[in-house]
PDB file of C-alpha atoms in Angstrom:
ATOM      1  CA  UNK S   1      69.768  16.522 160.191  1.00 65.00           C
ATOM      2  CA  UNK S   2      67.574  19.458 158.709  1.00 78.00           C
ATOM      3  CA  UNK S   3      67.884  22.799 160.893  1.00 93.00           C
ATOM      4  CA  UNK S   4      65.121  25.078 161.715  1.00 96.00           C
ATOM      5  CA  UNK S   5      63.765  26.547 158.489  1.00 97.00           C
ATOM      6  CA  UNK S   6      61.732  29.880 158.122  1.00 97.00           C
ATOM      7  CA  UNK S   7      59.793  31.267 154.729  1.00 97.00           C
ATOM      8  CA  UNK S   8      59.867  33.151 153.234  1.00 97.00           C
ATOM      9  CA  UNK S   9      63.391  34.806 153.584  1.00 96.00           C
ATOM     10  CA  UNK S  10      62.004  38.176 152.634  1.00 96.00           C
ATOM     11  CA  UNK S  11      59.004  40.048 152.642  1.00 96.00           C
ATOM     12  CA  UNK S  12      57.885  43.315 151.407  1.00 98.00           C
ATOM     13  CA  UNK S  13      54.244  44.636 152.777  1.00 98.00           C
ATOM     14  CA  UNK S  14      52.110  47.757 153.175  1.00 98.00           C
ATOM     15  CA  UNK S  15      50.841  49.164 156.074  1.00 98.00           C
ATOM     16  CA  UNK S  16      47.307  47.727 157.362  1.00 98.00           C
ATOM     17  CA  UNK S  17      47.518  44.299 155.678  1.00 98.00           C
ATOM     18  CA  UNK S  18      48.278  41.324 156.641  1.00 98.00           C
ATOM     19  CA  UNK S  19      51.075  38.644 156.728  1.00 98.00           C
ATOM     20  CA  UNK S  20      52.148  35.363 157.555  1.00 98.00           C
ATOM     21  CA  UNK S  21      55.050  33.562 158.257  1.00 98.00           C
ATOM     22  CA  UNK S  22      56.074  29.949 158.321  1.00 98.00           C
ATOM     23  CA  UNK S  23      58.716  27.923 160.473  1.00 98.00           C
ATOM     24  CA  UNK S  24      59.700  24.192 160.523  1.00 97.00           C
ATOM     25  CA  UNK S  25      61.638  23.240 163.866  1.00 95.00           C
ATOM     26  CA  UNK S  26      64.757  21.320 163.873  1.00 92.00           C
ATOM     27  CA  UNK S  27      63.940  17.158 163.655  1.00 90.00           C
ATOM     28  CA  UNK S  28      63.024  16.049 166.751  1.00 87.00           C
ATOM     29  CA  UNK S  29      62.161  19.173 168.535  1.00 90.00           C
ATOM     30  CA  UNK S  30      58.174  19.769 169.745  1.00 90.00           C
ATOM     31  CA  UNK S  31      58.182  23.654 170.763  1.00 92.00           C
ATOM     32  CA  UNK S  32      58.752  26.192 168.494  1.00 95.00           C
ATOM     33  CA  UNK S  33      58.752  30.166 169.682  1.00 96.00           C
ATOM     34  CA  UNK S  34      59.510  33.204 167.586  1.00 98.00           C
ATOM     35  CA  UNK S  35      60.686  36.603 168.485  1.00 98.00           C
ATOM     36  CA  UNK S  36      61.516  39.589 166.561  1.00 98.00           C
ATOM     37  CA  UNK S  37      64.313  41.738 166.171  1.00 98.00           C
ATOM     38  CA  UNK S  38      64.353  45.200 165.277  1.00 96.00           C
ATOM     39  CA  UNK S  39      67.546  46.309 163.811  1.00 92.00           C
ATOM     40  CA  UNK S  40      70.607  47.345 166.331  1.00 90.00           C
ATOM     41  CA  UNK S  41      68.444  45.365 169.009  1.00 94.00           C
ATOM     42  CA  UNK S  42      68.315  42.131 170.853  1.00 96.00           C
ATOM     43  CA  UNK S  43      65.533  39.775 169.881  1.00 97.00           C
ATOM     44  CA  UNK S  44      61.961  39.938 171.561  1.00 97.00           C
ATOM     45  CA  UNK S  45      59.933  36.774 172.978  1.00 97.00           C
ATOM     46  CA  UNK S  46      56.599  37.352 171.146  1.00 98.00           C
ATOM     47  CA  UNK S  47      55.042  33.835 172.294  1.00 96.00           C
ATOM     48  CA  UNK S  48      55.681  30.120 172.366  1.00 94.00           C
ATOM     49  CA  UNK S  49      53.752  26.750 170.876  1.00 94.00           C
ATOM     50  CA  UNK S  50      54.106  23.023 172.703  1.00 90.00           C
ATOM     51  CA  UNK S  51      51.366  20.332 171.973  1.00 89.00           C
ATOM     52  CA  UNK S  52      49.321  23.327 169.405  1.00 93.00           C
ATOM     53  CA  UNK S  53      48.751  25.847 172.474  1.00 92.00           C
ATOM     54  CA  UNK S  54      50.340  28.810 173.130  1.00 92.00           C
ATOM     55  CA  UNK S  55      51.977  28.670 176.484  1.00 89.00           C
ATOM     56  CA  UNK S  56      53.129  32.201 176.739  1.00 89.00           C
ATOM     57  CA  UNK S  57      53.141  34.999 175.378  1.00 93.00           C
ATOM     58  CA  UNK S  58      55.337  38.541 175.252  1.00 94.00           C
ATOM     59  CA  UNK S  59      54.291  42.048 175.368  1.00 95.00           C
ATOM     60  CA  UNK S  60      52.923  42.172 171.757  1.00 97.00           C
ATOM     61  CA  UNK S  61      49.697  43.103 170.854  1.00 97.00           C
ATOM     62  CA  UNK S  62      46.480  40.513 169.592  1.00 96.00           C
ATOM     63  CA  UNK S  63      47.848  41.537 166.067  1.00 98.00           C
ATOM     64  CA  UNK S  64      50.441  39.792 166.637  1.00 98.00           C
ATOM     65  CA  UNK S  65      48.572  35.613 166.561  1.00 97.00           C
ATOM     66  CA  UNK S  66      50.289  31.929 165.822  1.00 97.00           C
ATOM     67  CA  UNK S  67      49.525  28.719 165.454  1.00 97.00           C
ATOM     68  CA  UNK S  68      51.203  25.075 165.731  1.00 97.00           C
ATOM     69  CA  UNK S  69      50.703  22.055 163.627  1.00 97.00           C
ATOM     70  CA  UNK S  70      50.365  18.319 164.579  1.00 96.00           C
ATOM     71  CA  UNK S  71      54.008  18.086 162.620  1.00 95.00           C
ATOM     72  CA  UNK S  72      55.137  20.655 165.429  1.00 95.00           C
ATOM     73  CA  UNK S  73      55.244  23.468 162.104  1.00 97.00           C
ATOM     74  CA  UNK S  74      53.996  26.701 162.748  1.00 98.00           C
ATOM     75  CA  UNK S  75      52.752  30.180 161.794  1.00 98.00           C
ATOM     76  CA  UNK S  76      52.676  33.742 162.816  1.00 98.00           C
ATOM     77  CA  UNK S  77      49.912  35.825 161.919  1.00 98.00           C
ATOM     78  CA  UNK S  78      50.536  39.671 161.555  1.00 98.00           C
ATOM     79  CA  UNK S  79      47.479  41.879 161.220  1.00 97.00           C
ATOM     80  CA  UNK S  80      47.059  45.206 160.616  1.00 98.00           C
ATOM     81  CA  UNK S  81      50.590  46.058 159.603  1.00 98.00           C
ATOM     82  CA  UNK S  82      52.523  48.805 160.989  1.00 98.00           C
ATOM     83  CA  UNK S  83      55.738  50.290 160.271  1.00 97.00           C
ATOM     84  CA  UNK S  84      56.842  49.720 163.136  1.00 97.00           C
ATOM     85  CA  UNK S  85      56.660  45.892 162.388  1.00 98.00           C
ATOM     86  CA  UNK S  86      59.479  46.103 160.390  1.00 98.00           C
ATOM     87  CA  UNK S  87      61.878  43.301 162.066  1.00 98.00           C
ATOM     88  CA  UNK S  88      63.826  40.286 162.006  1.00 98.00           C
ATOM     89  CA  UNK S  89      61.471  37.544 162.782  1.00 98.00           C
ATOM     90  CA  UNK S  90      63.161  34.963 164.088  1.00 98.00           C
ATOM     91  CA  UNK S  91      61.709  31.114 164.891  1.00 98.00           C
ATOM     92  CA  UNK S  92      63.547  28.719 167.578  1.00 96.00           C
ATOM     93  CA  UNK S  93      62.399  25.419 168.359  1.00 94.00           C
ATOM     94  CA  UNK S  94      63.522  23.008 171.220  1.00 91.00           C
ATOM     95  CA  UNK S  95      62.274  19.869 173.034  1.00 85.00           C
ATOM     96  CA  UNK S  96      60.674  20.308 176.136  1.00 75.00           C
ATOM     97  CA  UNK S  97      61.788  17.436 178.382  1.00 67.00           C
ATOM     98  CA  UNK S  98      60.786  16.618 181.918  1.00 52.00           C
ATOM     99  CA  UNK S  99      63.457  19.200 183.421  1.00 54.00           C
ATOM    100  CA  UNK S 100      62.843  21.941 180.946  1.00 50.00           C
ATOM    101  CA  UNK S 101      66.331  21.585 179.411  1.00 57.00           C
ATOM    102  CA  UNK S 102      65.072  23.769 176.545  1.00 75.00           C
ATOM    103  CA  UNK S 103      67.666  25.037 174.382  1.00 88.00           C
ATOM    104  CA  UNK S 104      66.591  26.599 171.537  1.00 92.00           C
ATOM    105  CA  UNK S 105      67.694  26.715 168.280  1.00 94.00           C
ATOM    106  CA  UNK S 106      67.136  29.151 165.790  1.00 96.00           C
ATOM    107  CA  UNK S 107      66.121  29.415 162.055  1.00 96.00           C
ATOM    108  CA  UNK S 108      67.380  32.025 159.619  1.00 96.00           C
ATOM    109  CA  UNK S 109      64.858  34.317 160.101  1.00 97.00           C
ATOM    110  CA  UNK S 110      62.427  36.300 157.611  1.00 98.00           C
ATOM    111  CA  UNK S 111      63.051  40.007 156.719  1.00 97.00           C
ATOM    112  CA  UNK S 112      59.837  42.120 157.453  1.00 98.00           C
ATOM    113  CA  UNK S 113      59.450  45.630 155.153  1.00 98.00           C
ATOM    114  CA  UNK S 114      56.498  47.431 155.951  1.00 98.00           C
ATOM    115  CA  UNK S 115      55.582  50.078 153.619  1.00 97.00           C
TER     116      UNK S 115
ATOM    117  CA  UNK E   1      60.676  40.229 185.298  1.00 79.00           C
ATOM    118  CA  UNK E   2      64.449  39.573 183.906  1.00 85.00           C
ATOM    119  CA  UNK E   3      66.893  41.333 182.530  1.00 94.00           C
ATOM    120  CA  UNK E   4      70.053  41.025 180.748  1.00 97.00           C
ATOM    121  CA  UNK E   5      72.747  43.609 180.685  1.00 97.00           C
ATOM    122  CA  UNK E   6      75.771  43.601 178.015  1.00 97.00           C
ATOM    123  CA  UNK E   7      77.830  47.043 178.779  1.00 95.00           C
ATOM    124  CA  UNK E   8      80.092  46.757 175.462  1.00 96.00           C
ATOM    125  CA  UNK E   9      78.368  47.733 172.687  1.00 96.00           C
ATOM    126  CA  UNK E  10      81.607  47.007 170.415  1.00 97.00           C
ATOM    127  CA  UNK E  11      84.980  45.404 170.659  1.00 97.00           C
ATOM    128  CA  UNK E  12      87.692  44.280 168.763  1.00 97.00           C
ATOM    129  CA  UNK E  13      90.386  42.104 169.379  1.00 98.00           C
ATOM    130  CA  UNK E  14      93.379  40.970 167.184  1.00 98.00           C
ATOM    131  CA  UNK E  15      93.235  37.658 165.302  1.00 98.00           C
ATOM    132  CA  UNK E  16      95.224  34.886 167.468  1.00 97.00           C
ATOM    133  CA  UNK E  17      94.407  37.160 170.931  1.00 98.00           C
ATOM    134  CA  UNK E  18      91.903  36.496 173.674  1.00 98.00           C
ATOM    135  CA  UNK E  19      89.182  38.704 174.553  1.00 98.00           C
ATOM    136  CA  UNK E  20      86.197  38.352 177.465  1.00 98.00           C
ATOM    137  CA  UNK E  21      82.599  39.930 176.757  1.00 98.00           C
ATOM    138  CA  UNK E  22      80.570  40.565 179.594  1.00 98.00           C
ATOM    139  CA  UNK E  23      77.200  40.595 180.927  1.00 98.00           C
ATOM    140  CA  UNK E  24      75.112  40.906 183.918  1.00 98.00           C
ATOM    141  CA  UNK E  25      71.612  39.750 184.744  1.00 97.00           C
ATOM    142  CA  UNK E  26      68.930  40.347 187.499  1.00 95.00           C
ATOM    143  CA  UNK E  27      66.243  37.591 188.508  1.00 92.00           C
ATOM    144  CA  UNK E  28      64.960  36.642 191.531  1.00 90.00           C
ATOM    145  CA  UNK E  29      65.041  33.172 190.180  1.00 88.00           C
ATOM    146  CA  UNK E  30      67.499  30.557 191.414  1.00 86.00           C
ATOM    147  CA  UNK E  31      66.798  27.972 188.724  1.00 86.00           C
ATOM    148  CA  UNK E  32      67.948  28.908 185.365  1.00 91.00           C
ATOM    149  CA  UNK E  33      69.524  28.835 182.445  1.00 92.00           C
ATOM    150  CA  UNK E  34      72.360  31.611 180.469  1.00 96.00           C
ATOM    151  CA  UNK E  35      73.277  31.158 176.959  1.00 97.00           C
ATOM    152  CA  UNK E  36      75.455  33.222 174.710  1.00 98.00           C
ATOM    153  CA  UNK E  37      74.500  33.427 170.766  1.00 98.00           C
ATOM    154  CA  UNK E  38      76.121  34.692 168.345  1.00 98.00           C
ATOM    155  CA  UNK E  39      74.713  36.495 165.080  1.00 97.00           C
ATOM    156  CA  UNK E  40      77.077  36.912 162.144  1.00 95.00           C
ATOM    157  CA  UNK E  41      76.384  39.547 158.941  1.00 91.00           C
ATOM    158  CA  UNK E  42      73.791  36.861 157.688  1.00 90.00           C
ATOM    159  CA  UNK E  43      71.428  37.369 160.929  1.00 90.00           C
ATOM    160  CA  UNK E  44      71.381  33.738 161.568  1.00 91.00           C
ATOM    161  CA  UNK E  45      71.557  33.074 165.487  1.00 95.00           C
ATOM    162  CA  UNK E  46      73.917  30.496 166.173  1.00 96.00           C
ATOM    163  CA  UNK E  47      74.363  28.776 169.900  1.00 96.00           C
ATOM    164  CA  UNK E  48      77.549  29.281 171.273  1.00 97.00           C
ATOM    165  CA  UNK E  49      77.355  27.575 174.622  1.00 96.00           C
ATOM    166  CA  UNK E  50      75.015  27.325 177.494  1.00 94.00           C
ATOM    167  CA  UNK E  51      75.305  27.113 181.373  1.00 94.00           C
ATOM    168  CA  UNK E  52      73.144  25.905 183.808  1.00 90.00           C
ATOM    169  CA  UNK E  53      72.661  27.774 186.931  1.00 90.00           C
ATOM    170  CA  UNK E  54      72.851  25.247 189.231  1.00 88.00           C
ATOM    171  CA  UNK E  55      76.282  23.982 187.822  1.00 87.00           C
ATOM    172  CA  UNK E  56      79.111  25.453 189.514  1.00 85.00           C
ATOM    173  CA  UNK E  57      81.223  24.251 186.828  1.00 92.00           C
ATOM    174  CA  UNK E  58      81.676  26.824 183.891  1.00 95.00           C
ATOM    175  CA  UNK E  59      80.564  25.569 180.357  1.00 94.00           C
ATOM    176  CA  UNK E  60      83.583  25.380 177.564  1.00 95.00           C
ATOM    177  CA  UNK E  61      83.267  25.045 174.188  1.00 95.00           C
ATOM    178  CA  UNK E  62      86.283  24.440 172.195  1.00 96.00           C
ATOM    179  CA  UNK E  63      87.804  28.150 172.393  1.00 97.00           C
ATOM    180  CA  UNK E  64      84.390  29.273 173.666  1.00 98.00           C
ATOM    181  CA  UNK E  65      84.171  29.372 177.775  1.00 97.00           C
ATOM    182  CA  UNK E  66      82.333  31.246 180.229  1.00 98.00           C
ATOM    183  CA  UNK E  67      83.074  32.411 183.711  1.00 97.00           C
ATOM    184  CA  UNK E  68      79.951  32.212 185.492  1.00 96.00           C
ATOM    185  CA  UNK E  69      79.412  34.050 189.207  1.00 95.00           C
ATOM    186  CA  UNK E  70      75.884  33.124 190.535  1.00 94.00           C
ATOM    187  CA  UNK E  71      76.209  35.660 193.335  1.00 94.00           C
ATOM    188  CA  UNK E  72      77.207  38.150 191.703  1.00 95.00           C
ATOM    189  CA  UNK E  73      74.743  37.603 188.600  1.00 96.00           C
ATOM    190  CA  UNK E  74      77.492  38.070 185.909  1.00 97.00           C
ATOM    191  CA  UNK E  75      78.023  35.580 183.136  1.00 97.00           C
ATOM    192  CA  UNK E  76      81.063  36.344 181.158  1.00 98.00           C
ATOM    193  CA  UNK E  77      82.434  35.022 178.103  1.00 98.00           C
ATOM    194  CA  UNK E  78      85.925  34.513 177.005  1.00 98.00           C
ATOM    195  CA  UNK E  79      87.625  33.474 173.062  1.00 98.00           C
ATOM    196  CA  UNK E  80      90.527  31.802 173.335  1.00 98.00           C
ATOM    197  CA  UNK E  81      92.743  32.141 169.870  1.00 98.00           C
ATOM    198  CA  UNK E  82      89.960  34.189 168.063  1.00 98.00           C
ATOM    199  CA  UNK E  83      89.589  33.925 164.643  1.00 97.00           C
ATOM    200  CA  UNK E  84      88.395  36.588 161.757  1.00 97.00           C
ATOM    201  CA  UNK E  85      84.778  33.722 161.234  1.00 96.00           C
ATOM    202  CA  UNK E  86      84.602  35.501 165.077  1.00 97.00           C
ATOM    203  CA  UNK E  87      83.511  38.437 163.704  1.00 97.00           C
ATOM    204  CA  UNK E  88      79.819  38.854 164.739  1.00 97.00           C
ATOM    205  CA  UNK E  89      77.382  40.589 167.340  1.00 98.00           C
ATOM    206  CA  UNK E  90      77.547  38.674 170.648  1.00 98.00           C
ATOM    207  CA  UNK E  91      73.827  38.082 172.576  1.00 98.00           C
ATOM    208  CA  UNK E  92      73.878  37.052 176.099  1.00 98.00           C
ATOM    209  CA  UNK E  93      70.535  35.547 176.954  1.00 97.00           C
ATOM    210  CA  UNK E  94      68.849  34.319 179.983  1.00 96.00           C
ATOM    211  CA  UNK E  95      65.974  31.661 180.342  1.00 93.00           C
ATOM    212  CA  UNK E  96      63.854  30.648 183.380  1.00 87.00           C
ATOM    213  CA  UNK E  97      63.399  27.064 184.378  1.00 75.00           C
ATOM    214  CA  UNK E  98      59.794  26.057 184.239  1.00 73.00           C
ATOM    215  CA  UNK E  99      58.399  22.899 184.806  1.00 67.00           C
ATOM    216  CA  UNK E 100      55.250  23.679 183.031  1.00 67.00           C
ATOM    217  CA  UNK E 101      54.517  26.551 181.390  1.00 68.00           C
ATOM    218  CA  UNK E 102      56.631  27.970 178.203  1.00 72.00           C
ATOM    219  CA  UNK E 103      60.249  29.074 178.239  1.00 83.00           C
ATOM    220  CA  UNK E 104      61.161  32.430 176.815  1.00 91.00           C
ATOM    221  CA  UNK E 105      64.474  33.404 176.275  1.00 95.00           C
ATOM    222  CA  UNK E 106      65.400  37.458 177.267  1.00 96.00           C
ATOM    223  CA  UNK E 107      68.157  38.851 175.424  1.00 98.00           C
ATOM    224  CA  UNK E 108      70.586  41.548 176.033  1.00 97.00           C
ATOM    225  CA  UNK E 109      71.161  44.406 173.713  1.00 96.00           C
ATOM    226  CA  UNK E 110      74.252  42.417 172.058  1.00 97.00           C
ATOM    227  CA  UNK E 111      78.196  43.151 172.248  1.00 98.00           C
ATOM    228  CA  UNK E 112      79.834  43.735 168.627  1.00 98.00           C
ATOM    229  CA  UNK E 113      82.926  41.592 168.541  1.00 98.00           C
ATOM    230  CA  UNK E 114      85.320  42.782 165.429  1.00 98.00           C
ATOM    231  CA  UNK E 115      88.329  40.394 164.885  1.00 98.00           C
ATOM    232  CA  UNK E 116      90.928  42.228 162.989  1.00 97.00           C
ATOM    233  CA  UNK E 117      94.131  40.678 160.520  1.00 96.00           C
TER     234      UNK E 117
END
């Protein structure tokens, strides 16, 4: 049973372009959501994707934009790079069932050094 | 809006020994879920166990258990027999039942277990 899987592992970018990450949820699992984690820090919801929509969304600016794929895969779009988005990003998915019993699991993450 | 408090930014406990991290949360929410992750060297977040509020039971996992007190919005969790593969940084994490919309998960600021020899 394949776990969540995130590319690439690590990145290395300059400030004011542009990157994109890519995460494959667990087997099974519809919803994927990604955060990010700045180091000595606890992560931070950026947004969620169910049935290709986002369904919510953290504080982080329109730079920050995803998508979801009819395989349930999906991206996050970073515009605009700052230093400051230097992170962990992180990808869970889950299934959303009738009650919401969402637990999410999480990939291994891709390292983020802007430049 | 939720929040998630872990007070111990480090501990260590001997190998074999027990040892009880805490946290606190605040919501105005009576319908929800607590997890605790845990995040070894590698960064990979790893489930330890999960309680849902409206269980009065507390969640155990193997050596893993939690001692959960709704009222007093503190979710605490205990190792039983802790081993050095222990040795990580400790995220307590609170979700929101929704019925509908997305699910987020809000983290605390983590609890750095060391397991010594």
């Amino acid at each position: 049973d394949a776990g969540v899987t995130q590319s690439p592992t690590h990145l290395i970018k300059t400030r004011g372009q542009q990157v994109t990450l890519r995460c494959s949820p667990k087997s099974g699992h519809d919803t994927v959501s990604w955060y990010q984690q700045a180091l000595g820090q606890g992560p931070q919801f950026i947004f969620q994707y169910y049935e290709e929509e986002e369904r919510q969304r953290g504080n982080f600016p329109d730079r920050f934009s995803g998508h979801q794929f009819p395989n349930y895969s999906s991206e996050l779009n970073v515009n605009a790079l700052l230093l400051g988005d230097s992170a962990l990003y992180l990808c869970a998915s889950s299934y959303r069932t009738v009650r919401s019993r969402e637990t999410q699991y999480f990939g291994p993450g891709t390292r983020l050094l802007v430049l | 809006a939720q929040t998630v408090t872990q007070s111990q930014p480090e501990m260590s406990v001997q190998e074999a020994e027990t040892v009880t991290l805490s946290c606190t949360y605040d919501t105005s929410e009576n319908n929800y879920y607590l997890f605790w992750y845990k995040q070894p060297p590698s960064r990979q977040m790893i489930l330890v166990i999960r309680q849902e509020a409206y269980k009065q039971q507390n969640a155990t996992e193997n050596r893993f258990s939690v001692n959960f007190q709704k009222a007093a919005k503190s979710f605490s969790l205990k190792i039983s027999d802790s081993q050095l593969g222990d040795t990580a940084m400790y995220f307590c994490a609170f979700m929101k039942h929704e019925e509908t919309s997305g699910s987020r998960l809000t983290f605390g600021e983590g609890t750095q277990l060391t397991v010594n020899p």
